[in-house]
mmCIF file of C-alpha atoms in Angstrom:
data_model
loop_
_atom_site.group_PDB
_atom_site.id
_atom_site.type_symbol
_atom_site.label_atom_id
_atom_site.label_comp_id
_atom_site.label_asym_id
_atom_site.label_seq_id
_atom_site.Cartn_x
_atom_site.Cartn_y
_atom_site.Cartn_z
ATOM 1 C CA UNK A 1 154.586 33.407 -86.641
ATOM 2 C CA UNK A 2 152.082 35.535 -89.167
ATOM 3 C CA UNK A 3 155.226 37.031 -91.004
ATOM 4 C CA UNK A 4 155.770 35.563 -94.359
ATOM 5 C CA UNK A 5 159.414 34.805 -94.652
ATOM 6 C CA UNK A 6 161.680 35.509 -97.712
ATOM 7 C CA UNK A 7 163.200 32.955 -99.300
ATOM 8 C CA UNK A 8 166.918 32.879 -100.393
ATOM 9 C CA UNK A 9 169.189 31.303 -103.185
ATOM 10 C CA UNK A 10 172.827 31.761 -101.762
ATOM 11 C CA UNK A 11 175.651 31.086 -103.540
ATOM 12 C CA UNK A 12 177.833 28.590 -100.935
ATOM 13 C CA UNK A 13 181.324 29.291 -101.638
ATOM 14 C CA UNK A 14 184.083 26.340 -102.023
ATOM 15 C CA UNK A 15 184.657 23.696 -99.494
ATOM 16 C CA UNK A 16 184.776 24.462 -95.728
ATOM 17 C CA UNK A 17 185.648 28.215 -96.078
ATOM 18 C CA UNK A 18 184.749 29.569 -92.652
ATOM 19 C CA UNK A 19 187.235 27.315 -91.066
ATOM 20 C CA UNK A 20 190.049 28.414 -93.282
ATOM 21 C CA UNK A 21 190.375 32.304 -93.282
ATOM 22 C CA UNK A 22 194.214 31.951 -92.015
ATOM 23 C CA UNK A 23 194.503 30.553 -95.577
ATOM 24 C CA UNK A 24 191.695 31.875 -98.039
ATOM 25 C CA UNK A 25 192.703 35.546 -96.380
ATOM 26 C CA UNK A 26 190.165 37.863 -97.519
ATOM 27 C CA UNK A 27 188.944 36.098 -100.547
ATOM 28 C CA UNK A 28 185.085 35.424 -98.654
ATOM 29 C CA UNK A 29 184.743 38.465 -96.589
ATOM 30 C CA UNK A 30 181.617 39.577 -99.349
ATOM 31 C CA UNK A 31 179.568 36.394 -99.033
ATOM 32 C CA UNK A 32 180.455 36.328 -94.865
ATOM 33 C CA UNK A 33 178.928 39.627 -94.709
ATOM 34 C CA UNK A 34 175.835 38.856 -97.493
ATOM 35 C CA UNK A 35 175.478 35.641 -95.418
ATOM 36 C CA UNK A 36 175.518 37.610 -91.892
ATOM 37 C CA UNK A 37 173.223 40.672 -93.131
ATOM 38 C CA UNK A 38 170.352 37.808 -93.707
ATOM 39 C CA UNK A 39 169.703 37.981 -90.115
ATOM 40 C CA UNK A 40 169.095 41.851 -91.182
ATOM 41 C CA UNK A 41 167.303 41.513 -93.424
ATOM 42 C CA UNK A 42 164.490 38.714 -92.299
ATOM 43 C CA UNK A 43 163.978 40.875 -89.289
ATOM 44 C CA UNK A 44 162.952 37.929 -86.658
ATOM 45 C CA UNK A 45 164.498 34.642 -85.523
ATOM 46 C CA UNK A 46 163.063 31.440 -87.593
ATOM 47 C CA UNK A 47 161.724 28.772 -86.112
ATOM 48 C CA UNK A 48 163.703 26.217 -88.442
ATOM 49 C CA UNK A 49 166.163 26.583 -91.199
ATOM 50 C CA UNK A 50 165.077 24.587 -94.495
ATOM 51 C CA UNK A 51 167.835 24.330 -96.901
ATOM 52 C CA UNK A 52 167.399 22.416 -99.789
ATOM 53 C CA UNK A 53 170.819 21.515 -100.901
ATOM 54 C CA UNK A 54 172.725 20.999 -104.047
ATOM 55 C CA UNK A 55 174.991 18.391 -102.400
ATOM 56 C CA UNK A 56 172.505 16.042 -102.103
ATOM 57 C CA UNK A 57 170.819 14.185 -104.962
ATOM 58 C CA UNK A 58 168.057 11.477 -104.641
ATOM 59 C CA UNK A 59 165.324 9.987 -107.464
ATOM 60 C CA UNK A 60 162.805 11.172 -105.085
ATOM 61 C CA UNK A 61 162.424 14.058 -102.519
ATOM 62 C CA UNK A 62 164.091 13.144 -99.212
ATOM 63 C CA UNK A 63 163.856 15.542 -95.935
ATOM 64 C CA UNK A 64 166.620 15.067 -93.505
ATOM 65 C CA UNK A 65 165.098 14.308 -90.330
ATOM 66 C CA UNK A 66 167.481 13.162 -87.270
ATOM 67 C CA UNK A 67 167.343 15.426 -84.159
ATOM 68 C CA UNK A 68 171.098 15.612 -83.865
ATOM 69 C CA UNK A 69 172.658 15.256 -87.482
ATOM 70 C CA UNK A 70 175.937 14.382 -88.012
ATOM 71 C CA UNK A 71 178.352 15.476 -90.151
ATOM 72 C CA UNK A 72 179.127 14.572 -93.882
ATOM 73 C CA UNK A 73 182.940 16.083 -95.194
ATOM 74 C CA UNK A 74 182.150 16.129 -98.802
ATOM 75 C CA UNK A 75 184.769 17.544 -100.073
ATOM 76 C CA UNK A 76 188.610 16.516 -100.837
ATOM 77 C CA UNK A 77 191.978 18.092 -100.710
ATOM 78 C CA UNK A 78 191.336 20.388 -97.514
ATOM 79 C CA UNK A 79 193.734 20.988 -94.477
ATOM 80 C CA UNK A 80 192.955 17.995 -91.706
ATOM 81 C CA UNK A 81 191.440 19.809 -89.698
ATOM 82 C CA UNK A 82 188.437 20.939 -92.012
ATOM 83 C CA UNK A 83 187.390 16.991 -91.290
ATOM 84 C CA UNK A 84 187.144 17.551 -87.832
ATOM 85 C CA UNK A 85 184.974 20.345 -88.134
ATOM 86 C CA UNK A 86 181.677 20.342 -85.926
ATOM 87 C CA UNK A 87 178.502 22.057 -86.417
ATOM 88 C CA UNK A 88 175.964 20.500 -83.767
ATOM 89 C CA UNK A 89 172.766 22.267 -85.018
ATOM 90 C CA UNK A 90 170.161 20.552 -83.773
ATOM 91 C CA UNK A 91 167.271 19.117 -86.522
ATOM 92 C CA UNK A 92 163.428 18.984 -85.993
ATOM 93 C CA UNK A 93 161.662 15.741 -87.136
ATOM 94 C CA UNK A 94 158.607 17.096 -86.863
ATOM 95 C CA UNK A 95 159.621 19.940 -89.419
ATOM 96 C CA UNK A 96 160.569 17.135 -91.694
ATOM 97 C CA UNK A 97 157.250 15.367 -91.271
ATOM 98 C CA UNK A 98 155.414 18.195 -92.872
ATOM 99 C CA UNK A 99 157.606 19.232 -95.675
ATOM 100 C CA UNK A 100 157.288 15.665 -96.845
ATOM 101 C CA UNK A 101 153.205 15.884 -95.959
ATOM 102 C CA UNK A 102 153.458 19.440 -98.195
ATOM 103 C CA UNK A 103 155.336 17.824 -101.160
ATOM 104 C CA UNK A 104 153.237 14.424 -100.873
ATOM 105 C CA UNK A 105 150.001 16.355 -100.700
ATOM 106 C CA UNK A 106 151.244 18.511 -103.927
ATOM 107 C CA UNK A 107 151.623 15.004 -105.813
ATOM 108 C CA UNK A 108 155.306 14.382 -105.121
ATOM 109 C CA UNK A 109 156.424 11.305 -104.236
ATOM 110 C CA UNK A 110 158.478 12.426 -100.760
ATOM 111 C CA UNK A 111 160.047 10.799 -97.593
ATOM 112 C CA UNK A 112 162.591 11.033 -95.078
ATOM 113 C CA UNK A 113 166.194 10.309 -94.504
ATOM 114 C CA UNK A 114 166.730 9.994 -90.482
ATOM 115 C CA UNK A 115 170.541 9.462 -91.013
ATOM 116 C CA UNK A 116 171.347 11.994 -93.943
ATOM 117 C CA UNK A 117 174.166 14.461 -91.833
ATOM 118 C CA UNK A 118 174.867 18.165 -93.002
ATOM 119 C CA UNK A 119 176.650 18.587 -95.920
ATOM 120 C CA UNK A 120 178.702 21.653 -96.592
ATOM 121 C CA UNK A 121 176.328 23.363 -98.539
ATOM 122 C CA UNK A 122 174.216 23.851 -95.147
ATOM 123 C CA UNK A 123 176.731 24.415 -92.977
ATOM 124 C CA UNK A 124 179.186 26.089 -94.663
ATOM 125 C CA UNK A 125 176.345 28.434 -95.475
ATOM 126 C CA UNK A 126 174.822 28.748 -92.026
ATOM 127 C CA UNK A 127 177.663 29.010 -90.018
ATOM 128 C CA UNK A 128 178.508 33.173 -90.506
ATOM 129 C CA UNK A 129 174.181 33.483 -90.196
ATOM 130 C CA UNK A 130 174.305 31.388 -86.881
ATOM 131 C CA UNK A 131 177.266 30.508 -85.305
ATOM 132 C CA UNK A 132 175.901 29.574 -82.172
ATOM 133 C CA UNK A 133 174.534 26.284 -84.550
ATOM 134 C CA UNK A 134 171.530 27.035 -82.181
ATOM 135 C CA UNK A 135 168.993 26.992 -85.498
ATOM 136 C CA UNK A 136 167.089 23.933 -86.451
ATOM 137 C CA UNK A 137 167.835 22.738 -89.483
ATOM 138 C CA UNK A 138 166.290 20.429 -92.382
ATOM 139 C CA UNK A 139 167.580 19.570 -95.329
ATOM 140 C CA UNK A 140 165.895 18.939 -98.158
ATOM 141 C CA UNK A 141 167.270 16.681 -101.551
ATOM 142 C CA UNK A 142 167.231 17.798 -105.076
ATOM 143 C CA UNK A 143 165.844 15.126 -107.446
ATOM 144 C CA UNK A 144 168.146 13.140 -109.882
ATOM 145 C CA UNK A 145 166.119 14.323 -113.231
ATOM 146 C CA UNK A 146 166.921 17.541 -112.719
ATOM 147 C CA UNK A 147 163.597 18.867 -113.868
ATOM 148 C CA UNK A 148 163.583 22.604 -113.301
ATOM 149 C CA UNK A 149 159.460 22.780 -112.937
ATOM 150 C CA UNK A 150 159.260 19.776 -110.796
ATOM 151 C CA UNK A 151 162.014 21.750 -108.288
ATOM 152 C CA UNK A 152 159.732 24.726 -109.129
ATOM 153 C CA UNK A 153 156.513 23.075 -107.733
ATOM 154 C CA UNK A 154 157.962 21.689 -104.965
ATOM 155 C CA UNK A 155 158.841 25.618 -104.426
ATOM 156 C CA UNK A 156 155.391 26.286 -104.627
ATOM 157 C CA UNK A 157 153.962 23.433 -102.406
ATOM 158 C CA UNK A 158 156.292 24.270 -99.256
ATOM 159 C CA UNK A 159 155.502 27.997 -99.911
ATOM 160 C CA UNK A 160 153.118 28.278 -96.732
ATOM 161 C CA UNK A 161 156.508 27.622 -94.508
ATOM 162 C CA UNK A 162 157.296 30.747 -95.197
ATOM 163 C CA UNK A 163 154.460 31.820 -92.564
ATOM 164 C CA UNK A 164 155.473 29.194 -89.930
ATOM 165 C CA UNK A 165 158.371 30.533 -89.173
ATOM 166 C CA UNK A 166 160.563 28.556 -92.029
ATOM 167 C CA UNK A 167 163.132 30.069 -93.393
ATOM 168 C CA UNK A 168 163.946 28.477 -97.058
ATOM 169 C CA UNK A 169 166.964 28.687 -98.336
ATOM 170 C CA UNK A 170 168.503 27.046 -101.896
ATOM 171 C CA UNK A 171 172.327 26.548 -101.040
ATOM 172 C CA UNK A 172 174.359 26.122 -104.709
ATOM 173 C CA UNK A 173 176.595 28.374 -106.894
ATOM 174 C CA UNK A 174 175.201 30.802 -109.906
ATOM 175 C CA UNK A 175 178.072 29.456 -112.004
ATOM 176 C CA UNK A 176 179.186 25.684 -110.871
ATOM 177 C CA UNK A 177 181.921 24.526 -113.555
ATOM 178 C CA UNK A 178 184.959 23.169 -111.377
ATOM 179 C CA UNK A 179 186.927 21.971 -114.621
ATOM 180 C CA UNK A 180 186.746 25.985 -115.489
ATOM 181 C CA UNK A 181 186.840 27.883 -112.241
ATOM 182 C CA UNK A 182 189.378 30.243 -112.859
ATOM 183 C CA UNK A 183 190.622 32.340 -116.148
ATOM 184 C CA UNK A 184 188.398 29.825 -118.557
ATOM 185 C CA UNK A 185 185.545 30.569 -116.540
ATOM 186 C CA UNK A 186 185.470 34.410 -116.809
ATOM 187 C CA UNK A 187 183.578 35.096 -119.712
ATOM 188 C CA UNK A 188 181.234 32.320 -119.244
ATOM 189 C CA UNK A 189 180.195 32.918 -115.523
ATOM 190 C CA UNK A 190 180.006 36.663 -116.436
ATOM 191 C CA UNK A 191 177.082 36.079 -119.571
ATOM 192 C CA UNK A 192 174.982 33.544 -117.337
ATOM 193 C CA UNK A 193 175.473 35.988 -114.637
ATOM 194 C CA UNK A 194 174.149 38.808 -116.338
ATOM 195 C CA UNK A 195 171.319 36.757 -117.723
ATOM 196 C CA UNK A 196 170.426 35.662 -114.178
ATOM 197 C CA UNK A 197 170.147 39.235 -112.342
ATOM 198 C CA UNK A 198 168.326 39.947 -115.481
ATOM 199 C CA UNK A 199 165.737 37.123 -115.538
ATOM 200 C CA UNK A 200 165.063 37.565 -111.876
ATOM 201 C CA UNK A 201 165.367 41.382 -111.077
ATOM 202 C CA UNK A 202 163.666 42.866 -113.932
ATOM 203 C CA UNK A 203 161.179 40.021 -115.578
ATOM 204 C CA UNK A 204 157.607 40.246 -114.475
ATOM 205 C CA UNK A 205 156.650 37.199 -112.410
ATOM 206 C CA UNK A 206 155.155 34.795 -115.225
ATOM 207 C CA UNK A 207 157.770 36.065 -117.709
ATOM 208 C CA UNK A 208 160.738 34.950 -115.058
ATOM 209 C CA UNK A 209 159.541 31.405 -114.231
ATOM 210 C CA UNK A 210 159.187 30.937 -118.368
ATOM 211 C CA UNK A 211 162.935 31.946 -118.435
ATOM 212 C CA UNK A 212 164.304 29.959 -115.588
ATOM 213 C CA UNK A 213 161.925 27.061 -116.943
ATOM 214 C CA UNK A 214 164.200 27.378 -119.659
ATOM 215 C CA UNK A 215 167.449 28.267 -118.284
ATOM 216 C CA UNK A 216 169.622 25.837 -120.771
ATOM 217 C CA UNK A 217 168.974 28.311 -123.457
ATOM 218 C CA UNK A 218 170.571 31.403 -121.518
ATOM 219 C CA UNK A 219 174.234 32.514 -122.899
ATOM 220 C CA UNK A 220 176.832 29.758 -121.809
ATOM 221 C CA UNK A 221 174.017 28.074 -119.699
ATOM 222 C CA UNK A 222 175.664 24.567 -120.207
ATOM 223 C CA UNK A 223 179.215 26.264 -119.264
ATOM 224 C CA UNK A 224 178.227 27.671 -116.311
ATOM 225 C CA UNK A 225 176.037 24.611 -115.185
ATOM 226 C CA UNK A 226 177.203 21.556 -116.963
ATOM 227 C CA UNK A 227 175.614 19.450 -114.370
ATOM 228 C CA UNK A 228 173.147 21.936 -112.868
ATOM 229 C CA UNK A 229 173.056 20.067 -109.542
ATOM 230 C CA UNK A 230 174.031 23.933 -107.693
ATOM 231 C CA UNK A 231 171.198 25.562 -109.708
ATOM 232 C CA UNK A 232 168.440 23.668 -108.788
ATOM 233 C CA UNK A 233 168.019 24.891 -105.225
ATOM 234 C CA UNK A 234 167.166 28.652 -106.748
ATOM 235 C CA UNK A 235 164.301 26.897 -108.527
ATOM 236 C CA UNK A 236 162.792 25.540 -105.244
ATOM 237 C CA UNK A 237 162.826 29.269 -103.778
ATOM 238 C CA UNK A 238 162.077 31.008 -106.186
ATOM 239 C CA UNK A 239 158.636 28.320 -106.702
ATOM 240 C CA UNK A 240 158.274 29.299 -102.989
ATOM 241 C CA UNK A 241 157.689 33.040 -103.481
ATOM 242 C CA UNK A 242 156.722 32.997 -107.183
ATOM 243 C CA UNK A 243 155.065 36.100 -107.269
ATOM 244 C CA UNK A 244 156.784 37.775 -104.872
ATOM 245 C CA UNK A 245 160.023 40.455 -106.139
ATOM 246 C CA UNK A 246 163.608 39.302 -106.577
ATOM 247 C CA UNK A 247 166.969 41.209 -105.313
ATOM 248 C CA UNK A 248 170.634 40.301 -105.713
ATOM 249 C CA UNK A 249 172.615 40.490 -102.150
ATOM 250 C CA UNK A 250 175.279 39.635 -102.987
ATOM 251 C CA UNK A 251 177.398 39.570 -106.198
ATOM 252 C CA UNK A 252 181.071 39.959 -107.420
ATOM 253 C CA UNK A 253 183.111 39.576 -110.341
ATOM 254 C CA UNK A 254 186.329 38.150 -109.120
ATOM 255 C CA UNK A 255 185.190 35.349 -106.885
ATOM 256 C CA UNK A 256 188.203 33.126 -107.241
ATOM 257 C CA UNK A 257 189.877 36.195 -108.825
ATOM 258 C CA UNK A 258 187.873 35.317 -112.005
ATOM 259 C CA UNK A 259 184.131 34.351 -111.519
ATOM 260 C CA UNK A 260 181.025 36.273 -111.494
ATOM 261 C CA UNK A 261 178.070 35.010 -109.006
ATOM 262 C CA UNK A 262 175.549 36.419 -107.355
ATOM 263 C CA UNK A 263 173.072 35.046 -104.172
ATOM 264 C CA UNK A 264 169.510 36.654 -104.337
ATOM 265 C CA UNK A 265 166.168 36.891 -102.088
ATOM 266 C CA UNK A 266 162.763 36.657 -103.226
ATOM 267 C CA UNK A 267 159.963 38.640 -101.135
ATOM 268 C CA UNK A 268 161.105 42.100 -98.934
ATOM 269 C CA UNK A 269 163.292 42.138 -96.524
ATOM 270 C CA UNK A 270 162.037 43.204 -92.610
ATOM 271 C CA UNK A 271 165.056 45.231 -92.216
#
């Protein structure tokens, strides 16, 4: 494949939300149809899906790589039946091979995980894009320090997937506070919000990596990400099209019926 793919940050959602609309009602029909319009807007059918994943954290890289993952429920509190949920995508081992041969080869220690399952930050995520859980898909760790230029490089090293048919995706929340999501979380989510569209919509490209380098210092940062497990995934695609121009597709201000977030894409759309 000679197109270059975008690359995507998507805010997730809560829990196993696709499997509960005779409950949640209308509350996720915005991010269904951001999360259905990416088929839009990348114009061809990936090879693989990589999504590097909030809900996973390891002191090195790991890259999922089973052929048939299996299912992790990490979540609590949900009907029954959201732990019997299925989503049989199949993985590609080979896939996983070379994202750990990219990262290694960029000076990252990497490896892989042959028994990691999807977590529902990938298929939560993928289900509205792919139903038919007919995509490959790899998933891809976050590292326990945090460190938002070593998520950043690893951006950059797995940036020439984009041209094999790869389609990266970071899978987290733009505001991820669970001891304030609801009326506490308002003002908060709506500053770091703000400062987010800003920093990656209008800064030039050198200017917006400096900012995100030093995200902890945006207004209520450490509110909005106390534990900024669900931001690191937008440094890893936004390393992987650096240069490349940012747009928010999707946003709203009452998700939850309080909370601002937003999901973006970096490099143009096909469609």
């Amino acid at each position: 494949m000679s197109e270059r793919l975008p690359t995507y940050f998507v805010s997730h959602g809560g829990g196993p939300w696709p499997w509960m609309k005779d409950s949640v009602g209308p509350a996720y029909d915005k991010l269904e149809a951001s999360l259905v319009d990416i088929k839009r807007q990348i114009g061809v059918r990936p090879r693989a899906v990589l999504c590097v994943t909030g809900h996973w954290e390891t002191r090195d890289f790991l890259v999922s790589s089973s052929a048939a993952p299996g299912m992790i429920y990490d979540y609590g509190g949900f009907p029954p039946h959201t732990y019997q949920i299925q989503y049989p995508a199949p993985g590609d081992p080979a896939l996983a091979a070379r994202v750990a041969e990219l990262l290694g080869a960029a000076g990252m220690t990497a490896g892989t995980d042959p028994q990691r399952g999807l977590d529902h930050g990938t298929f939560s995520m993928l289900y509205p894009i792919y139903p038919e859980a007919d995509m490959p898909v790899v998933q891809m760790s976050i590292r326990h320090d945090l460190d938002p230029a070593v998520h950043m490089a690893a951006g950059r090293a797995l940036a020439s997937l984009r041209e094999e048919g790869v389609l990266i995706v970071g899978s987290g929340l733009s505001y991820h506070n669970l001891r304030q999501f609801g009326p506490g979380g308002r003002v908060a989510s709506q500053q770091f919000d703000a400062w987010l569209q800003h920093v990656l919509l209008d800064l030039p490209p050198a200017e917006r990596k400096d900012a995100l380098l030093n995200w902890s210092a945006a207004p209520s940062a450490r509110v909005a990400h106390p534990h900024e497990d669900h931001l690191l995934p937008l440094m890893v695609a936004l390393g992987a099209a650096e240069y490349e121009p940012g747009a928010m597709v999707y946003h709203e201000d009452d998700f939850f019926g309080n909370l601002a977030v937003s999901s973006f894409r970096f490099g143009r759309a096909a469609g």
